[in-house]
């Protein structure tokens, strides 16, 4: 089976240009290498976006919004095109999954089974939603008619990271397109290939030229240019809290564009002594932190476990960590692939080296080409330690213990982040009461990372603002207009 994926990988042709105005465009700013973390080798070169390419992408999107058919199209027709795009992604699912596995190292079973499924579901969700929205006509008395209508906001710059390159892109792109906006997507420099291919499929699906543009870019210049562009109306950003902060500055220094941020996390996972099944809680805690090599904004990176059950739970997590099959992302049996970049690997290793807590397992890179690291568990972690406070974005778990529920909630909320939390208890009242007290955009009870497209996703505190997924995502891409008519 590995051989089959390797054969297909060898036969792949990589996208060779930006996707601008409905066409592939090699640009004039040179190229940069895409390096595969599976072996550290250069996969291919892609064009770099300079100021001219950013400007032409924004101009294409601006023209498509101001003068083109897209915002004025029947919503059902917009929906049909998104559904066609979903079908094309499904048609090319193997190829897109391979591109993701090659460019950022996600195991093929996850890029094919989890990421591409999420992408297709997202496109279908917003495709089906496009003509199901209704406006409001609030009561205005006998002599007036009040209308509250939702209008597409304009040109959206979607700027995304590398850990779930297509899922995070389509959460933004599909909702923005369904709302009638036009889009410039800038993937992370590590993962341009899958995004460029999505751009091509968008045009094949029937998106008019300029409605969906994709720019490959090295470094931050293109992101800064989009953030400061007077012709961009919205930035929809997923990435680190540090960079999200920059986008607020770019908006303040330019046209006060709307800035929506999905940022980092340091999510707590609370295991209470009455957890229904400690083995499941431990297995899920391990899966949650080691899935995608820990490169998850929602990763349950702080395991808070009641002292009376700590030994049992932590031993089980350690056992699971040691059993994880690390390997080539193109091997369908691989459970954990490499870290996405050499730089990210070095950053995770620095956190491990300076941890100061007790290392229970892992901590070493694998002696093979590529950027592989063992699943790592620290216990006896204290709240002041960096590994407890900073987002590591790697397969590193910090374990803390608590004695009382109040202490557990205080520890859980003791973070600048508030993206997600896990809670394990068999008591219904405790579940509801504790969930209410946790400052997090999502609280998972007796599970982790569950949920469909129809529930919102996003953070409290410095994990961001606004929500992806669900009907609520449309709020980011629309303005409300009140029309008051005297009768
Ligand atoms: P990053 O913030 O470094 O980069 C994100 C994007 O911003 C990339 O496209 C990058 O090119 C661009 N960028 C980087 N520096 C910039 C600058 N100074 N100005 C303008 N643009 C700039 O993040 P990353 O390393 O690619 O991804 C990891 C981070 O993303 C983690 O913090 C993780 O928690 C976060 N993340 C959040 C979510 C969420 O939904 N909340 C989901 C996934 C990842």
CSV table of N, CA, C and O and ligand atoms in Angstrom, one decimal, residues 159-164 168 171-172 186-190 217-225 237-244 246-247 250 261-265 295-298 343-344 391 393 417 419 457-459 463 468, ligand 1:
chain,number,residue,atom,x,y,z
A,159,UNK,N,-5.7,34.2,5.2
A,159,UNK,CA,-4.3,33.9,5.5
A,159,UNK,C,-4.3,32.8,6.4
A,159,UNK,O,-4.8,32.8,7.6
A,160,UNK,N,-3.6,31.7,6.0
A,160,UNK,CA,-3.7,30.4,6.8
A,160,UNK,C,-2.4,29.8,7.1
A,160,UNK,O,-1.4,30.0,6.4
A,161,UNK,N,-2.3,28.9,8.1
A,161,UNK,CA,-1.1,28.3,8.5
A,161,UNK,C,-0.9,26.9,7.8
A,161,UNK,O,-1.7,26.6,6.9
A,162,UNK,N,0.1,26.2,8.2
A,162,UNK,CA,0.4,24.9,7.4
A,162,UNK,C,-0.1,23.7,8.1
A,162,UNK,O,0.0,22.6,7.5
A,163,UNK,N,-0.7,23.7,9.3
A,163,UNK,CA,-1.0,22.5,10.0
A,163,UNK,C,-2.2,21.7,9.4
A,163,UNK,O,-2.2,20.5,9.4
A,164,UNK,N,-3.2,22.4,9.0
A,164,UNK,CA,-4.3,21.9,8.3
A,164,UNK,C,-4.6,22.7,7.1
A,164,UNK,O,-5.6,23.5,7.0
A,168,UNK,N,-8.4,24.6,7.0
A,168,UNK,CA,-8.5,25.9,7.5
A,168,UNK,C,-8.8,26.9,6.4
A,168,UNK,O,-9.5,27.9,6.6
A,171,UNK,N,-12.6,26.5,5.4
A,171,UNK,CA,-13.5,27.1,6.4
A,171,UNK,C,-13.7,28.6,6.1
A,171,UNK,O,-14.8,29.1,6.2
A,172,UNK,N,-12.7,29.2,5.6
A,172,UNK,CA,-12.8,30.7,5.3
A,172,UNK,C,-13.4,30.9,3.9
A,172,UNK,O,-14.3,31.6,3.7
A,186,UNK,N,-3.9,33.2,0.9
A,186,UNK,CA,-2.4,33.1,1.0
A,186,UNK,C,-2.1,32.0,2.0
A,186,UNK,O,-2.2,32.1,3.2
A,187,UNK,N,-1.7,30.8,1.4
A,187,UNK,CA,-1.3,29.7,2.3
A,187,UNK,C,0.0,30.0,2.9
A,187,UNK,O,0.7,31.0,2.5
A,188,UNK,N,0.4,29.2,3.9
A,188,UNK,CA,1.7,29.4,4.5
A,188,UNK,C,2.7,29.0,3.5
A,188,UNK,O,2.5,28.2,2.6
A,189,UNK,N,3.9,29.5,3.6
A,189,UNK,CA,5.0,29.2,2.6
A,189,UNK,C,5.3,27.7,2.6
A,189,UNK,O,5.8,27.2,1.6
A,190,UNK,N,5.1,27.0,3.7
A,190,UNK,CA,5.4,25.6,3.8
A,190,UNK,C,4.4,24.7,3.0
A,190,UNK,O,4.7,23.6,2.6
A,217,UNK,N,3.7,32.4,-1.4
A,217,UNK,CA,4.6,33.5,-1.0
A,217,UNK,C,5.5,33.0,0.1
A,217,UNK,O,5.1,32.3,1.0
A,218,UNK,N,6.8,33.4,0.0
A,218,UNK,CA,7.8,33.1,1.0
A,218,UNK,C,7.8,34.3,2.0
A,218,UNK,O,7.8,35.4,1.5
A,219,UNK,N,7.9,34.0,3.3
A,219,UNK,CA,8.1,35.1,4.2
A,219,UNK,C,6.8,35.8,4.5
A,219,UNK,O,5.7,35.4,4.1
A,220,UNK,N,7.0,37.0,5.0
A,220,UNK,CA,5.8,37.7,5.5
A,220,UNK,C,5.4,38.9,4.6
A,220,UNK,O,4.3,39.5,4.8
A,221,UNK,N,6.2,39.2,3.6
A,221,UNK,CA,5.9,40.4,2.8
A,221,UNK,C,4.5,40.4,2.2
A,221,UNK,O,3.7,41.4,2.2
A,222,UNK,N,4.1,39.3,1.6
A,222,UNK,CA,2.8,39.2,1.0
A,222,UNK,C,1.7,39.4,2.0
A,222,UNK,O,0.7,40.0,1.7
A,223,UNK,N,1.8,38.7,3.2
A,223,UNK,CA,0.8,38.9,4.2
A,223,UNK,C,0.7,40.3,4.7
A,223,UNK,O,-0.4,40.8,4.9
A,224,UNK,N,1.8,41.0,4.8
A,224,UNK,CA,1.8,42.4,5.2
A,224,UNK,C,1.1,43.2,4.2
A,224,UNK,O,0.3,44.1,4.5
A,225,UNK,N,1.4,43.0,2.9
A,225,UNK,CA,0.8,43.7,1.8
A,225,UNK,C,-0.7,43.5,1.8
A,225,UNK,O,-1.5,44.5,1.6
A,237,UNK,N,-7.9,35.4,9.3
A,237,UNK,CA,-6.5,34.9,9.6
A,237,UNK,C,-6.6,33.7,10.5
A,237,UNK,O,-7.3,33.8,11.5
A,238,UNK,N,-5.8,32.7,10.2
A,238,UNK,CA,-5.6,31.6,11.2
A,238,UNK,C,-4.1,31.5,11.3
A,238,UNK,O,-3.4,31.4,10.3
A,239,UNK,N,-3.6,31.5,12.5
A,239,UNK,CA,-2.1,31.4,12.8
A,239,UNK,C,-1.8,31.7,14.2
A,239,UNK,O,-2.7,31.6,15.1
A,240,UNK,N,-0.6,32.1,14.4
A,240,UNK,CA,-0.2,32.3,15.8
A,240,UNK,C,-0.7,33.7,16.4
A,240,UNK,O,-1.1,34.6,15.6
A,241,UNK,N,-0.8,33.7,17.7
A,241,UNK,CA,-1.3,34.9,18.4
A,241,UNK,C,-0.4,36.1,18.0
A,241,UNK,O,-0.8,37.2,17.8
A,242,UNK,N,0.9,35.8,18.0
A,242,UNK,CA,1.9,36.9,17.7
A,242,UNK,C,1.6,37.5,16.4
A,242,UNK,O,1.6,38.8,16.2
A,243,UNK,N,1.4,36.7,15.3
A,243,UNK,CA,1.2,37.3,14.0
A,243,UNK,C,-0.2,37.9,13.9
A,243,UNK,O,-0.4,38.9,13.2
A,244,UNK,N,-1.2,37.3,14.6
A,244,UNK,CA,-2.5,37.8,14.6
A,244,UNK,C,-2.5,39.3,15.0
A,244,UNK,O,-3.2,40.2,14.5
A,246,UNK,N,-0.2,41.4,14.7
A,246,UNK,CA,0.3,42.3,13.6
A,246,UNK,C,-0.8,42.7,12.7
A,246,UNK,O,-0.9,43.8,12.2
A,247,UNK,N,-1.7,41.7,12.4
A,247,UNK,CA,-2.8,42.1,11.5
A,247,UNK,C,-3.7,43.1,12.0
A,247,UNK,O,-4.3,43.9,11.2
A,250,UNK,N,-1.9,46.2,11.1
A,250,UNK,CA,-2.0,46.5,9.7
A,250,UNK,C,-3.3,47.2,9.4
A,250,UNK,O,-3.4,48.1,8.6
A,261,UNK,N,-9.6,36.6,13.7
A,261,UNK,CA,-8.4,35.9,14.1
A,261,UNK,C,-8.8,34.5,14.8
A,261,UNK,O,-9.5,34.5,15.8
A,262,UNK,N,-8.2,33.5,14.2
A,262,UNK,CA,-8.2,32.2,14.9
A,262,UNK,C,-6.8,31.9,15.3
A,262,UNK,O,-5.9,31.6,14.4
A,263,UNK,N,-6.5,31.9,16.6
A,263,UNK,CA,-5.1,32.0,17.0
A,263,UNK,C,-4.7,30.7,17.8
A,263,UNK,O,-5.3,29.7,17.7
A,264,UNK,N,-3.7,30.9,18.6
A,264,UNK,CA,-3.1,29.8,19.2
A,264,UNK,C,-3.9,29.3,20.4
A,264,UNK,O,-4.9,29.8,20.8
A,265,UNK,N,-3.3,28.2,21.1
A,265,UNK,CA,-4.0,27.7,22.2
A,265,UNK,C,-3.1,26.9,23.1
A,265,UNK,O,-1.9,26.6,22.8
A,295,UNK,N,0.7,19.3,16.2
A,295,UNK,CA,0.6,20.7,15.5
A,295,UNK,C,-0.9,21.0,15.3
A,295,UNK,O,-1.4,21.1,14.2
A,296,UNK,N,-1.6,21.2,16.4
A,296,UNK,CA,-3.0,21.4,16.5
A,296,UNK,C,-3.2,22.7,17.4
A,296,UNK,O,-2.7,22.6,18.5
A,297,UNK,N,-3.9,23.6,16.9
A,297,UNK,CA,-4.2,24.8,17.7
A,297,UNK,C,-5.0,24.3,19.0
A,297,UNK,O,-4.9,24.9,20.0
A,298,UNK,N,-5.8,23.3,18.8
A,298,UNK,CA,-6.7,22.8,19.9
A,298,UNK,C,-6.0,21.7,20.7
A,298,UNK,O,-6.7,21.2,21.6
A,343,UNK,N,12.6,24.1,11.2
A,343,UNK,CA,12.5,25.2,12.2
A,343,UNK,C,11.6,24.9,13.3
A,343,UNK,O,11.9,25.1,14.5
A,344,UNK,N,10.5,24.3,13.0
A,344,UNK,CA,9.5,24.0,14.0
A,344,UNK,C,10.0,22.8,14.9
A,344,UNK,O,9.9,22.9,16.1
A,391,UNK,N,2.5,27.9,23.9
A,391,UNK,CA,2.1,27.0,22.9
A,391,UNK,C,3.3,26.4,22.3
A,391,UNK,O,4.1,27.1,21.7
A,393,UNK,N,3.2,23.6,20.0
A,393,UNK,CA,2.9,23.2,18.7
A,393,UNK,C,3.7,22.0,18.2
A,393,UNK,O,4.3,22.0,17.1
A,417,UNK,N,-4.6,32.0,26.6
A,417,UNK,CA,-5.4,31.4,25.6
A,417,UNK,C,-6.7,30.9,26.1
A,417,UNK,O,-6.9,30.7,27.3
A,419,UNK,N,-8.9,28.6,23.7
A,419,UNK,CA,-9.5,28.0,22.5
A,419,UNK,C,-10.4,26.8,22.8
A,419,UNK,O,-11.5,26.8,22.3
A,457,UNK,N,-16.5,27.4,15.7
A,457,UNK,CA,-15.2,27.1,16.2
A,457,UNK,C,-14.4,28.4,16.3
A,457,UNK,O,-14.3,29.2,15.3
A,458,UNK,N,-13.8,28.6,17.4
A,458,UNK,CA,-13.0,29.8,17.6
A,458,UNK,C,-12.7,30.0,19.1
A,458,UNK,O,-13.0,29.2,19.9
A,459,UNK,N,-12.0,31.1,19.4
A,459,UNK,CA,-11.4,31.2,20.7
A,459,UNK,C,-11.9,32.4,21.6
A,459,UNK,O,-12.4,33.4,21.1
A,463,UNK,N,-6.9,33.7,22.1
A,463,UNK,CA,-7.1,32.7,21.0
A,463,UNK,C,-7.9,33.2,19.8
A,463,UNK,O,-8.1,32.5,18.9
A,468,UNK,N,-15.2,30.4,13.0
A,468,UNK,CA,-15.2,29.6,11.7
A,468,UNK,C,-16.3,28.6,11.9
A,468,UNK,O,-16.8,28.3,13.0
B,1,LIG,P1,2.1,32.0,11.7
B,1,LIG,O1,1.3,32.9,12.6
B,1,LIG,O2,3.6,32.0,11.8
B,1,LIG,O3,1.7,32.1,10.2
B,1,LIG,C1,0.4,32.1,9.8
B,1,LIG,C2,0.3,32.9,8.5
B,1,LIG,O4,0.7,34.2,8.6
B,1,LIG,C3,1.2,32.3,7.4
B,1,LIG,O5,0.5,32.3,6.1
B,1,LIG,C4,2.4,33.2,7.4
B,1,LIG,O6,3.0,33.3,6.1
B,1,LIG,C5,1.8,34.6,7.7
B,1,LIG,N1,2.7,35.4,8.5
B,1,LIG,C6,3.7,35.1,9.3
B,1,LIG,N2,4.3,36.2,9.8
B,1,LIG,C7,3.7,37.3,9.3
B,1,LIG,C8,3.8,38.7,9.5
B,1,LIG,N3,4.7,39.2,10.3
B,1,LIG,N4,2.9,39.5,8.8
B,1,LIG,C9,2.0,39.0,8.0
B,1,LIG,N5,1.8,37.6,7.8
B,1,LIG,C10,2.6,36.8,8.4
B,1,LIG,O7,1.6,30.5,12.1
B,1,LIG,P2,2.1,29.1,11.7
B,1,LIG,O8,3.4,28.8,12.3
B,1,LIG,O9,2.0,29.0,10.2
B,1,LIG,O10,1.0,28.2,12.3
B,1,LIG,C11,1.0,27.8,13.7
B,1,LIG,C12,0.1,28.7,14.5
B,1,LIG,O11,-1.2,28.7,14.0
B,1,LIG,C13,-0.1,28.2,15.9
B,1,LIG,O12,0.0,29.3,16.8
B,1,LIG,C14,-1.5,27.6,16.0
B,1,LIG,O13,-2.1,27.6,17.2
B,1,LIG,C15,-2.2,28.5,15.0
B,1,LIG,N6,-3.4,27.9,14.5
B,1,LIG,C16,-4.6,28.3,15.0
B,1,LIG,C17,-5.8,27.7,14.6
B,1,LIG,C18,-7.1,28.2,15.0
B,1,LIG,O14,-8.1,27.9,14.4
B,1,LIG,N7,-7.3,28.8,16.2
B,1,LIG,C19,-5.7,26.6,13.7
B,1,LIG,C20,-4.5,26.2,13.3
B,1,LIG,C21,-3.3,26.8,13.7
